[in-house]
Structures are given as structure tokens and as C-alpha cells.
Short mmCIF file of C-alpha atoms in Angstrom, two decimals:
data_model
loop_
_atom_site.label_atom_id
_atom_site.label_comp_id
_atom_site.label_asym_id
_atom_site.label_seq_id
_atom_site.Cartn_x
_atom_site.Cartn_y
_atom_site.Cartn_z
CA MET I 1 0.13 -0.29 -0.33
CA SER I 2 1.43 3.33 -0.48
CA GLU I 3 1.58 6.18 1.47
CA PRO I 4 -0.62 8.48 -1.10
CA THR I 5 -3.21 5.33 -0.82
CA THR I 6 -2.93 5.22 3.43
CA ASN I 7 -3.48 8.79 3.34
CA ASN I 8 -6.58 8.65 1.35
CA LEU I 9 -7.79 5.52 3.78
CA ILE I 10 -8.14 8.17 6.64
CA ALA I 11 -9.85 10.25 3.98
CA ALA I 12 -12.70 7.31 3.03
CA LEU I 13 -12.52 6.34 6.21
CA TYR I 14 -14.35 9.71 7.89
CA LEU I 15 -16.76 9.93 4.15
CA TRP I 16 -18.01 6.40 5.01
CA GLY I 17 -18.27 7.07 8.94
CA SER I 18 -20.07 10.22 7.89
CA ARG I 19 -22.63 8.90 5.72
CA ILE I 20 -23.82 5.76 8.11
CA ALA I 21 -23.86 8.62 11.43
CA GLY I 22 -25.66 10.74 9.04
CA ALA I 23 -28.46 8.30 8.10
CA VAL I 24 -28.06 6.56 11.55
CA LEU I 25 -28.88 10.57 12.75
CA GLY I 26 -31.52 11.00 10.48
CA VAL I 27 -33.46 7.95 11.66
CA VAL I 28 -33.15 8.98 15.39
CA LEU I 29 -34.55 12.51 14.40
CA ILE I 30 -37.63 10.42 13.33
CA VAL I 31 -37.80 8.38 16.45
CA GLN I 32 -37.35 11.52 18.24
CA PHE I 33 -40.50 13.00 16.94
CA TYR I 34 -42.36 9.92 16.81
CA ALA I 35 -41.61 9.44 20.34
CA THR I 36 -43.77 12.42 21.07
CA SER I 37 -46.67 11.59 19.66
CA LEU I 38 -46.24 8.60 22.56
CA ASP I 39 -47.99 8.55 25.89
CA PRO I 40 -44.92 10.02 27.78
CA GLY I 41 -45.89 7.96 31.36
CA MET I 42 -44.82 4.54 29.98
CA VAL I 43 -41.57 2.99 30.25
CA SER I 44 -41.65 2.48 26.08
CA THR I 45 -41.70 5.80 25.42
CA ALA I 46 -38.97 6.29 27.48
CA ILE I 47 -36.77 3.64 26.49
CA LEU I 48 -37.53 4.25 22.46
CA LYS I 49 -36.09 8.01 23.29
CA GLN I 50 -33.08 7.06 25.08
CA GLY I 51 -31.88 4.27 23.67
CA ALA I 52 -32.28 5.75 20.30
CA ALA I 53 -30.33 8.95 20.89
CA SER I 54 -27.70 7.22 22.91
CA VAL I 55 -27.05 4.69 19.58
CA GLY I 56 -27.13 7.98 17.19
CA LEU I 57 -24.15 10.06 20.03
CA ILE I 58 -22.15 6.70 20.31
CA LEU I 59 -22.00 6.18 16.75
CA LEU I 60 -21.16 9.91 16.20
CA TRP I 61 -17.76 8.87 18.75
CA LEU I 62 -16.81 5.83 17.13
CA VAL I 63 -16.53 7.83 13.75
CA PRO I 64 -13.31 9.81 14.58
CA VAL I 65 -11.98 7.21 16.79
CA LEU I 66 -12.32 3.98 14.17
CA ALA I 67 -11.42 5.95 11.46
CA LEU I 68 -7.84 7.31 13.88
CA THR I 69 -7.21 3.87 14.34
CA THR I 70 -7.57 2.05 11.41
CA SER I 71 -5.62 4.48 9.80
CA GLY I 72 -2.81 4.66 12.00
CA ILE I 73 -2.54 0.52 11.48
CA ALA I 74 -2.29 1.36 7.71
CA TRP I 75 0.28 3.97 8.05
CA VAL I 76 2.25 1.98 10.18
CA ARG I 77 2.39 -0.74 7.80
CA VAL I 78 3.44 1.45 5.24
CA SER I 79 6.94 2.78 6.74
CA SER I 80 7.14 1.78 10.71
CA ARG I 81 9.42 4.76 10.66
CA ASP I 82 6.87 7.10 10.04
CA LEU I 83 5.38 8.88 13.53
CA THR I 84 2.42 10.07 12.03
CA GLY I 85 0.89 6.12 12.25
CA TRP I 86 1.50 5.45 15.64
CA LEU I 87 0.44 9.22 16.79
CA ALA I 88 -2.86 8.17 14.76
CA ILE I 89 -3.18 4.81 16.51
CA GLY I 90 -2.05 6.28 20.19
CA ILE I 91 -4.91 9.44 19.75
CA GLY I 92 -7.48 6.80 18.84
CA VAL I 93 -6.15 4.42 21.68
CA PHE I 94 -6.26 6.95 23.85
CA LEU I 95 -10.07 8.09 22.79
CA ALA I 96 -11.25 4.48 23.23
CA SER I 97 -9.28 4.23 26.67
CA LEU I 98 -11.80 6.98 27.95
CA TRP I 99 -14.46 4.49 27.87
CA VAL I 100 -12.89 2.15 30.01
CA LEU I 101 -11.37 4.62 32.28
CA LYS I 102 -14.47 7.43 32.80
CA MET F 1 -42.63 19.09 19.75
CA ALA F 2 -42.01 22.41 19.35
CA GLU F 3 -39.21 22.01 21.66
CA LEU F 4 -37.80 19.84 19.26
CA LEU F 5 -37.79 21.93 16.38
CA LEU F 6 -36.69 24.99 18.10
CA LEU F 7 -33.56 22.71 19.25
CA LEU F 8 -33.51 21.51 15.58
CA GLY F 9 -33.33 24.85 14.12
CA VAL F 10 -30.68 26.02 16.88
CA GLY F 11 -28.27 22.66 15.55
CA VAL F 12 -28.73 23.88 12.34
CA VAL F 13 -27.35 27.44 12.30
CA THR F 14 -24.34 25.91 14.75
CA GLY F 15 -23.88 23.24 12.24
CA LEU F 16 -23.83 25.89 8.93
CA ALA F 17 -21.28 28.50 11.00
CA GLY F 18 -18.83 25.09 12.74
CA GLY F 19 -18.56 23.65 8.76
CA THR F 20 -18.25 27.46 7.39
CA LEU F 21 -15.36 28.35 10.08
CA GLY F 22 -14.29 25.03 10.94
CA VAL F 23 -14.85 25.38 14.71
CA GLY F 24 -16.92 22.90 17.03
CA GLY F 25 -19.52 25.19 17.37
CA GLY F 26 -19.44 25.69 21.27
CA PHE F 27 -19.04 29.68 21.58
CA ILE F 28 -22.35 30.07 20.09
CA LEU F 29 -24.05 26.51 21.68
CA VAL F 30 -23.42 27.09 25.22
CA PRO F 31 -24.89 30.30 25.90
CA ILE F 32 -28.15 29.72 23.54
CA LEU F 33 -28.41 26.53 25.82
CA PHE F 34 -27.28 28.19 29.46
CA SER F 35 -28.57 31.65 28.66
CA TRP F 36 -31.69 31.87 26.59
CA LEU F 37 -32.84 27.66 27.12
CA SER F 38 -31.89 27.73 30.62
CA TRP F 39 -30.10 24.39 30.79
CA PRO F 40 -27.49 23.86 33.57
CA MET F 41 -24.16 24.51 32.17
CA LEU F 42 -22.67 21.15 32.76
CA ALA F 43 -25.59 19.91 30.16
CA ALA F 44 -25.07 22.78 28.03
CA VAL F 45 -21.02 21.89 28.02
CA ALA F 46 -21.56 18.06 27.43
CA THR F 47 -23.63 18.51 25.22
CA SER F 48 -21.85 20.99 22.92
CA HIS F 49 -18.81 18.54 22.99
CA PHE F 50 -20.92 16.01 21.20
CA CYS F 51 -22.36 19.06 18.81
CA GLY F 52 -18.88 19.53 18.11
CA MET F 53 -17.84 15.78 17.07
CA ALA F 54 -21.32 16.71 14.77
CA VAL F 55 -19.85 19.12 13.02
CA SER F 56 -16.49 17.25 12.58
CA ALA F 57 -17.87 14.11 11.17
CA SER F 58 -20.29 16.31 8.90
CA ALA F 59 -17.48 18.68 7.64
CA THR F 60 -14.37 16.63 7.61
CA ALA F 61 -15.65 14.37 4.64
CA ASN F 62 -16.48 17.49 2.60
CA TYR F 63 -13.33 19.39 3.68
CA SER F 64 -10.99 16.10 2.93
CA ALA F 65 -13.27 15.58 -0.87
CA ALA F 66 -11.51 19.36 -1.47
CA GLY F 67 -8.36 17.76 -0.28
CA LEU F 68 -8.54 20.79 2.43
CA ILE F 69 -6.94 18.67 5.67
CA ASP F 70 -3.91 18.01 6.31
CA TRP F 71 -3.82 14.93 7.74
CA ARG F 72 -0.09 14.80 9.43
CA LEU F 73 -0.27 18.01 10.12
CA GLY F 74 -3.69 17.96 12.15
CA ILE F 75 -2.30 14.32 14.36
CA ILE F 76 0.87 15.90 14.78
CA MET F 77 -0.75 18.69 16.49
CA GLU F 78 -3.84 17.04 17.67
CA VAL F 79 -1.14 14.90 20.08
CA ALA F 80 -0.02 18.61 21.92
CA ALA F 81 -3.68 19.76 22.09
CA VAL F 82 -5.15 16.38 23.92
CA ALA F 83 -2.11 16.58 26.45
CA GLY F 84 -2.39 20.27 26.99
CA ALA F 85 -6.66 19.72 27.62
CA ALA F 86 -5.67 16.41 29.78
CA ALA F 87 -3.05 18.72 31.60
CA GLY F 88 -5.60 21.66 31.71
CA ALA F 89 -8.75 19.13 32.79
CA TRP F 90 -6.48 18.39 35.55
CA GLY F 91 -5.41 21.79 36.63
CA ALA F 92 -8.46 23.70 36.35
CA ARG F 93 -9.40 23.12 40.30
CA TRP F 94 -6.24 25.47 40.98
CA ILE F 95 -6.01 27.82 37.75
CA PRO F 96 -8.00 30.98 38.47
CA LEU F 97 -10.26 30.31 35.70
CA ASP F 98 -10.63 34.54 35.10
CA VAL F 99 -6.78 35.19 35.15
CA VAL F 100 -6.61 32.52 31.95
CA GLY F 101 -9.60 34.14 29.83
CA VAL F 102 -8.11 37.48 30.23
CA ALA F 103 -5.22 36.26 29.33
CA PHE F 104 -6.58 34.39 26.61
CA ALA F 105 -8.83 37.25 25.09
CA VAL F 106 -5.78 39.50 24.97
CA VAL F 107 -4.05 36.72 22.46
CA ALA F 108 -7.28 36.40 20.82
CA ILE F 109 -8.38 40.11 20.30
CA PHE F 110 -4.35 40.37 18.21
CA SER F 111 -5.22 37.54 16.53
CA ALA F 112 -8.14 38.96 15.26
CA ALA F 113 -6.44 41.82 14.63
CA LYS F 114 -3.82 40.18 12.44
CA MET F 115 -6.10 37.72 10.50
CA TRP F 116 -8.60 41.20 9.87
CA SER F 117 -5.50 43.34 8.12
CA ALA F 118 -4.31 40.36 6.18
CA ARG F 119 -3.10 41.19 2.96
CA LYS F 120 -4.23 39.16 -0.23
CA GLU F 121 -1.09 38.54 -1.79
CA SER F 122 0.61 37.00 1.87
CA ALA F 123 0.72 33.49 1.79
CA GLY F 124 -1.94 33.46 4.37
CA VAL F 125 -4.82 34.32 2.43
CA SER F 126 -4.16 32.07 -0.75
CA ASP F 127 -5.24 28.97 -1.16
CA GLU F 128 -2.10 27.07 -2.11
CA ALA F 129 -0.38 25.39 0.50
CA SER F 130 3.29 25.78 1.64
CA PRO F 131 5.84 23.45 3.11
CA ILE F 132 5.66 24.01 6.71
CA ASN F 133 9.24 24.34 8.38
CA ARG F 134 10.86 23.04 11.46
CA ARG F 135 10.55 26.47 13.13
CA SER F 136 6.74 26.66 12.38
CA TYR F 137 6.68 23.10 14.88
CA VAL F 138 8.81 24.66 17.23
CA LEU F 139 6.69 27.34 17.63
CA GLY F 140 2.98 25.67 16.94
CA LEU F 141 3.53 22.51 18.84
CA PRO F 142 3.43 24.79 22.30
CA ALA F 143 0.81 26.82 21.07
CA MET F 144 -1.57 24.04 20.53
CA PHE F 145 -0.55 22.53 23.91
CA ILE F 146 -1.60 25.85 25.29
CA VAL F 147 -4.63 25.93 23.35
CA GLY F 148 -6.09 22.57 24.36
CA GLY F 149 -5.29 23.33 28.01
CA MET F 150 -7.44 26.52 27.70
CA SER F 151 -10.02 24.41 26.03
CA GLY F 152 -10.09 22.02 28.59
CA VAL F 153 -9.92 24.86 31.56
CA LEU F 154 -12.55 26.92 29.64
CA GLY F 155 -14.94 23.94 28.36
CA LEU F 156 -14.62 25.33 24.96
CA GLY F 157 -14.05 22.95 21.59
CA GLY F 158 -10.69 24.76 20.62
CA GLY F 159 -11.66 24.93 17.16
CA VAL F 160 -11.58 29.10 17.76
CA PHE F 161 -7.86 29.18 18.93
CA ILE F 162 -6.84 26.06 16.54
CA VAL F 163 -7.64 28.06 12.74
CA PRO F 164 -5.15 31.03 13.75
CA ILE F 165 -2.70 29.20 15.24
CA LEU F 166 -2.86 27.19 11.97
CA THR F 167 -2.96 30.44 9.71
CA GLU F 168 -0.37 32.83 11.76
CA LEU F 169 2.03 30.09 13.15
CA MET F 170 2.19 27.57 10.62
CA HIS F 171 1.51 29.73 7.92
CA LEU F 172 -1.83 27.67 6.65
CA PRO F 173 -3.71 28.66 4.26
CA ILE F 174 -6.99 29.64 5.72
CA ARG F 175 -9.40 27.38 4.06
CA ARG F 176 -6.59 24.44 4.47
CA ALA F 177 -6.71 25.67 8.14
CA VAL F 178 -10.31 25.59 8.94
CA GLY F 179 -10.47 21.82 7.20
CA THR F 180 -7.61 20.78 9.48
CA SER F 181 -9.27 22.04 12.27
CA VAL F 182 -12.35 20.54 11.24
CA PHE F 183 -10.52 17.09 11.94
CA MET F 184 -8.65 18.17 14.89
CA VAL F 185 -12.10 19.54 16.57
CA GLY F 186 -13.66 16.02 16.15
CA MET F 187 -10.54 14.65 18.04
CA ASN F 188 -10.79 17.13 21.06
CA ALA F 189 -14.60 16.65 21.48
CA ALA F 190 -14.09 13.06 21.35
CA ALA F 191 -12.10 13.33 23.53
CA ALA F 192 -14.44 15.54 26.49
CA GLY F 193 -17.97 14.42 25.07
CA ILE F 194 -17.36 10.95 25.97
CA VAL F 195 -16.22 10.94 29.52
CA TYR F 196 -19.82 13.46 29.66
CA PHE F 197 -21.66 10.80 28.91
CA LEU F 198 -20.12 7.93 31.05
CA HIS F 199 -20.98 10.13 33.68
CA GLY F 200 -25.05 10.85 32.77
CA ASP F 201 -24.40 14.62 32.06
CA VAL F 202 -25.22 14.65 28.29
CA PRO F 203 -29.07 14.95 28.09
CA THR F 204 -29.00 12.18 25.18
CA HIS F 205 -32.73 13.02 23.93
CA THR F 206 -32.29 15.93 23.17
CA ALA F 207 -29.16 16.57 22.41
CA SER F 208 -29.62 13.71 19.58
CA VAL F 209 -31.81 16.35 18.19
CA LEU F 210 -29.56 18.94 18.42
CA ALA F 211 -26.29 16.94 16.58
CA ALA F 212 -29.34 15.79 14.00
CA GLY F 213 -29.13 19.59 13.94
CA VAL F 214 -26.00 20.48 13.43
CA PHE F 215 -25.08 17.46 11.64
CA ALA F 216 -27.44 18.54 8.32
CA GLY F 217 -26.15 22.35 8.97
CA ALA F 218 -22.16 21.75 9.14
CA MET F 219 -22.85 19.53 5.61
CA ILE F 220 -24.21 22.65 4.00
CA GLY F 221 -21.82 24.87 5.59
CA SER F 222 -18.69 23.18 4.41
CA GLY F 223 -20.63 22.45 1.04
CA ILE F 224 -20.75 26.07 0.17
CA GLN F 225 -17.15 26.72 2.11
CA HIS F 226 -15.57 27.26 -1.31
CA ARG F 227 -17.82 29.84 -2.60
CA ILE F 228 -16.97 32.33 0.46
CA PRO F 229 -13.97 33.97 -0.52
CA SER F 230 -10.91 33.73 1.87
CA VAL F 231 -10.63 37.30 2.85
CA ALA F 232 -14.10 36.98 4.34
CA LEU F 233 -13.83 34.20 6.14
CA ARG F 234 -10.56 35.17 7.09
CA ARG F 235 -12.78 38.63 8.57
CA THR F 236 -16.23 36.58 9.40
CA PHE F 237 -13.30 34.26 11.86
CA ALA F 238 -11.48 37.87 13.50
CA VAL F 239 -15.18 38.81 14.29
CA VAL F 240 -15.65 35.82 15.71
CA LEU F 241 -12.43 35.99 18.10
CA VAL F 242 -13.47 39.60 19.03
CA ILE F 243 -16.82 38.29 20.43
CA LEU F 244 -15.49 35.20 22.37
CA SER F 245 -13.14 38.00 23.78
CA ALA F 246 -15.55 40.21 24.78
CA ARG F 247 -17.45 37.44 26.65
CA LEU F 248 -14.50 36.24 28.46
CA LEU F 249 -13.40 39.80 28.81
CA ILE F 250 -17.07 40.56 30.21
CA ARG F 251 -17.49 37.21 32.73
CA ALA F 252 -14.07 38.35 34.38
CA ILE F 253 -14.83 42.01 34.77
CA GLY F 254 -18.49 40.52 36.57
CA ALA F 255 -16.59 38.11 38.49
#
């Protein structure tokens, strides 16, 4: 894999991440508006609202984490001497570790 | 229903500004949510981080397609910014916020004056990328560390500070600086946002509606930014810096 290809990989990951996140957020938006027509006192309404919202927000967070880590691995495969790949992996792992460390 | 529509509208406006200027939009969103919609400050700041992620996830794709993101520079600078943000968050309890705010306001006004007065023929106004020398890194990395620290202390995403550093210290053309900033803001927001989320500080239902609006707004903003002349972009950014500085100074004087 050449260096320009690996540079394009992170762009492709962001592009697809953006498309998927946009589609999911669109569905989440429809669910939130639909939920306003339901009985707010019902447990299922609360689960629907919170569940859909959490999926959308977590997906947004996953876009940079996955894009950085995956592209970093590709960068390192091209040249392990190039610090950029290691730095990308480092930032991706740091962001992911925040989930565990809170 | 009306509240959700209002939030959607606020999100679209924030996203438009974020996608066009390469910022997370916290400087617009936090005052609206806190002062106008009476949200608790913590919820406003936490939600603002997720909206920063939405701006980044949406606009990065457009800026990338236009070849306006310097991935390598963004990743290298982000290491310093993330370290600074962690240090800022750690030291926030000891650092007097208003002193930091005033210091930053002064620097921001100086940057605004430089951005406003840049001549058309200067390297920072052209859209052509120029090679970044070692001296730029020597100046840029500590500056990004300080900006990360300021962001951590003040609870801002950092895009408002990242763009001037990329243009004035790293000599990046404004449009490329905005694109690279959009990419970097997403990482900053992801670092802070997930911590707020796991502590239950994000009002997920309303935050998701806002984020959807921001996502759509940022997609539009990043799509139309190439139609805005570079000089107009720099001057708009200078105005934003002055507004932010005024807010910081008013808060310091009020305290």
C-alpha cells in the first residue's frame, strides 16, 4: 500500500463514517419526533427515546476513534519509522480508553 | 414538538457556522442553551461536545473531498492539544479561570487584528499550501498545547483557537486551516464528550436532536464554504474571535 493510498484511507473512513452517522442520526431524529406522539409516562417510550439517542451519539464518537486507529495501522504498515501512524493509533487508543477509564 | 423543532433549528445554525469556519460551535451553542434555554451549564457544555463531534463527522468528509485537510499536520498537532487538554482539565481546580480568560482574550484580540488586516497577497490568504518548516512546528506545538489547556479549563472545543494558530504560526492557508481544524475539533470533542456521556451528564434525547441539526447544518456549511472568498472567511473569523474575547472579558469583569 503506497503512502498516498494510506492518506486517502482516512479520508475514505471519514466519508463512510459520515454517511452512516448521518443516516443513523436521521433515523434517530424521526424516532424522537415520533416519540412525542406517544404517552410520555410509558416505560417503552422512555426506552425508545433514550435508546435511539444513545445509539446516535455513540456512533458520532466512534467515527474519529475508528478512523484514526484504522488509518494509523495502515500508515504504520507503509513505514514503521513514520511517526504519524503511531500517533494516529495512540490518539485513537487514548480516545477508546476513555470509555474504559471514565 | 415545538421544543424539538427549536433545538433542530439551533443545531442547523450552529452546524452552518461550524462547517464554514472550522469550529465545533460551542461558542454559539453553550450561551444559547445556558442563557436562553436555561439548561444547566454542565448539560450545555456536555451537549456542545457532541455537537462538535457532529460538525467534525459531517464536515470532515466534504473538506477531505476538496483536499483541504492536512491529515499529518492535524494528527501531530493533536498530540500536543490532547496533552494540553488533559493537563488543563487536571489543573482546572487550581487555575484561576478569569485570569486565564483575560490572558486568552488579549491574545485572541491580537490574532483577530492580524487575521483582519492580512493582505490578499500574503501566503495566509492564498489557498495554495506551502511546506511547513521546523520553526513552525517549534512554535506551533507549544501553542497547541496551551490552546488544549485553555480549552480544557474553559470548556470550549478549541476550533476558535486552532484556526488562528494554523494560519498565523503554521502559515497554513485559511481554507486549509479551517479544514484541518474541523478534523482536529472532532478528536478534542470525542475526548471530552465521552467522559461527560459516561458520567450521565448528556441529556441524550435533546442532545441527539441538536446533533442531527448540527450534522445537517455542517454538511451545508462545509459544502458552500468554497464560495466564500478567503478574505471574507478570515474577517468573519476575526469577528468571531472579538466576540469570544468580549465574552471572556465580560465574564472576568463580572466575577
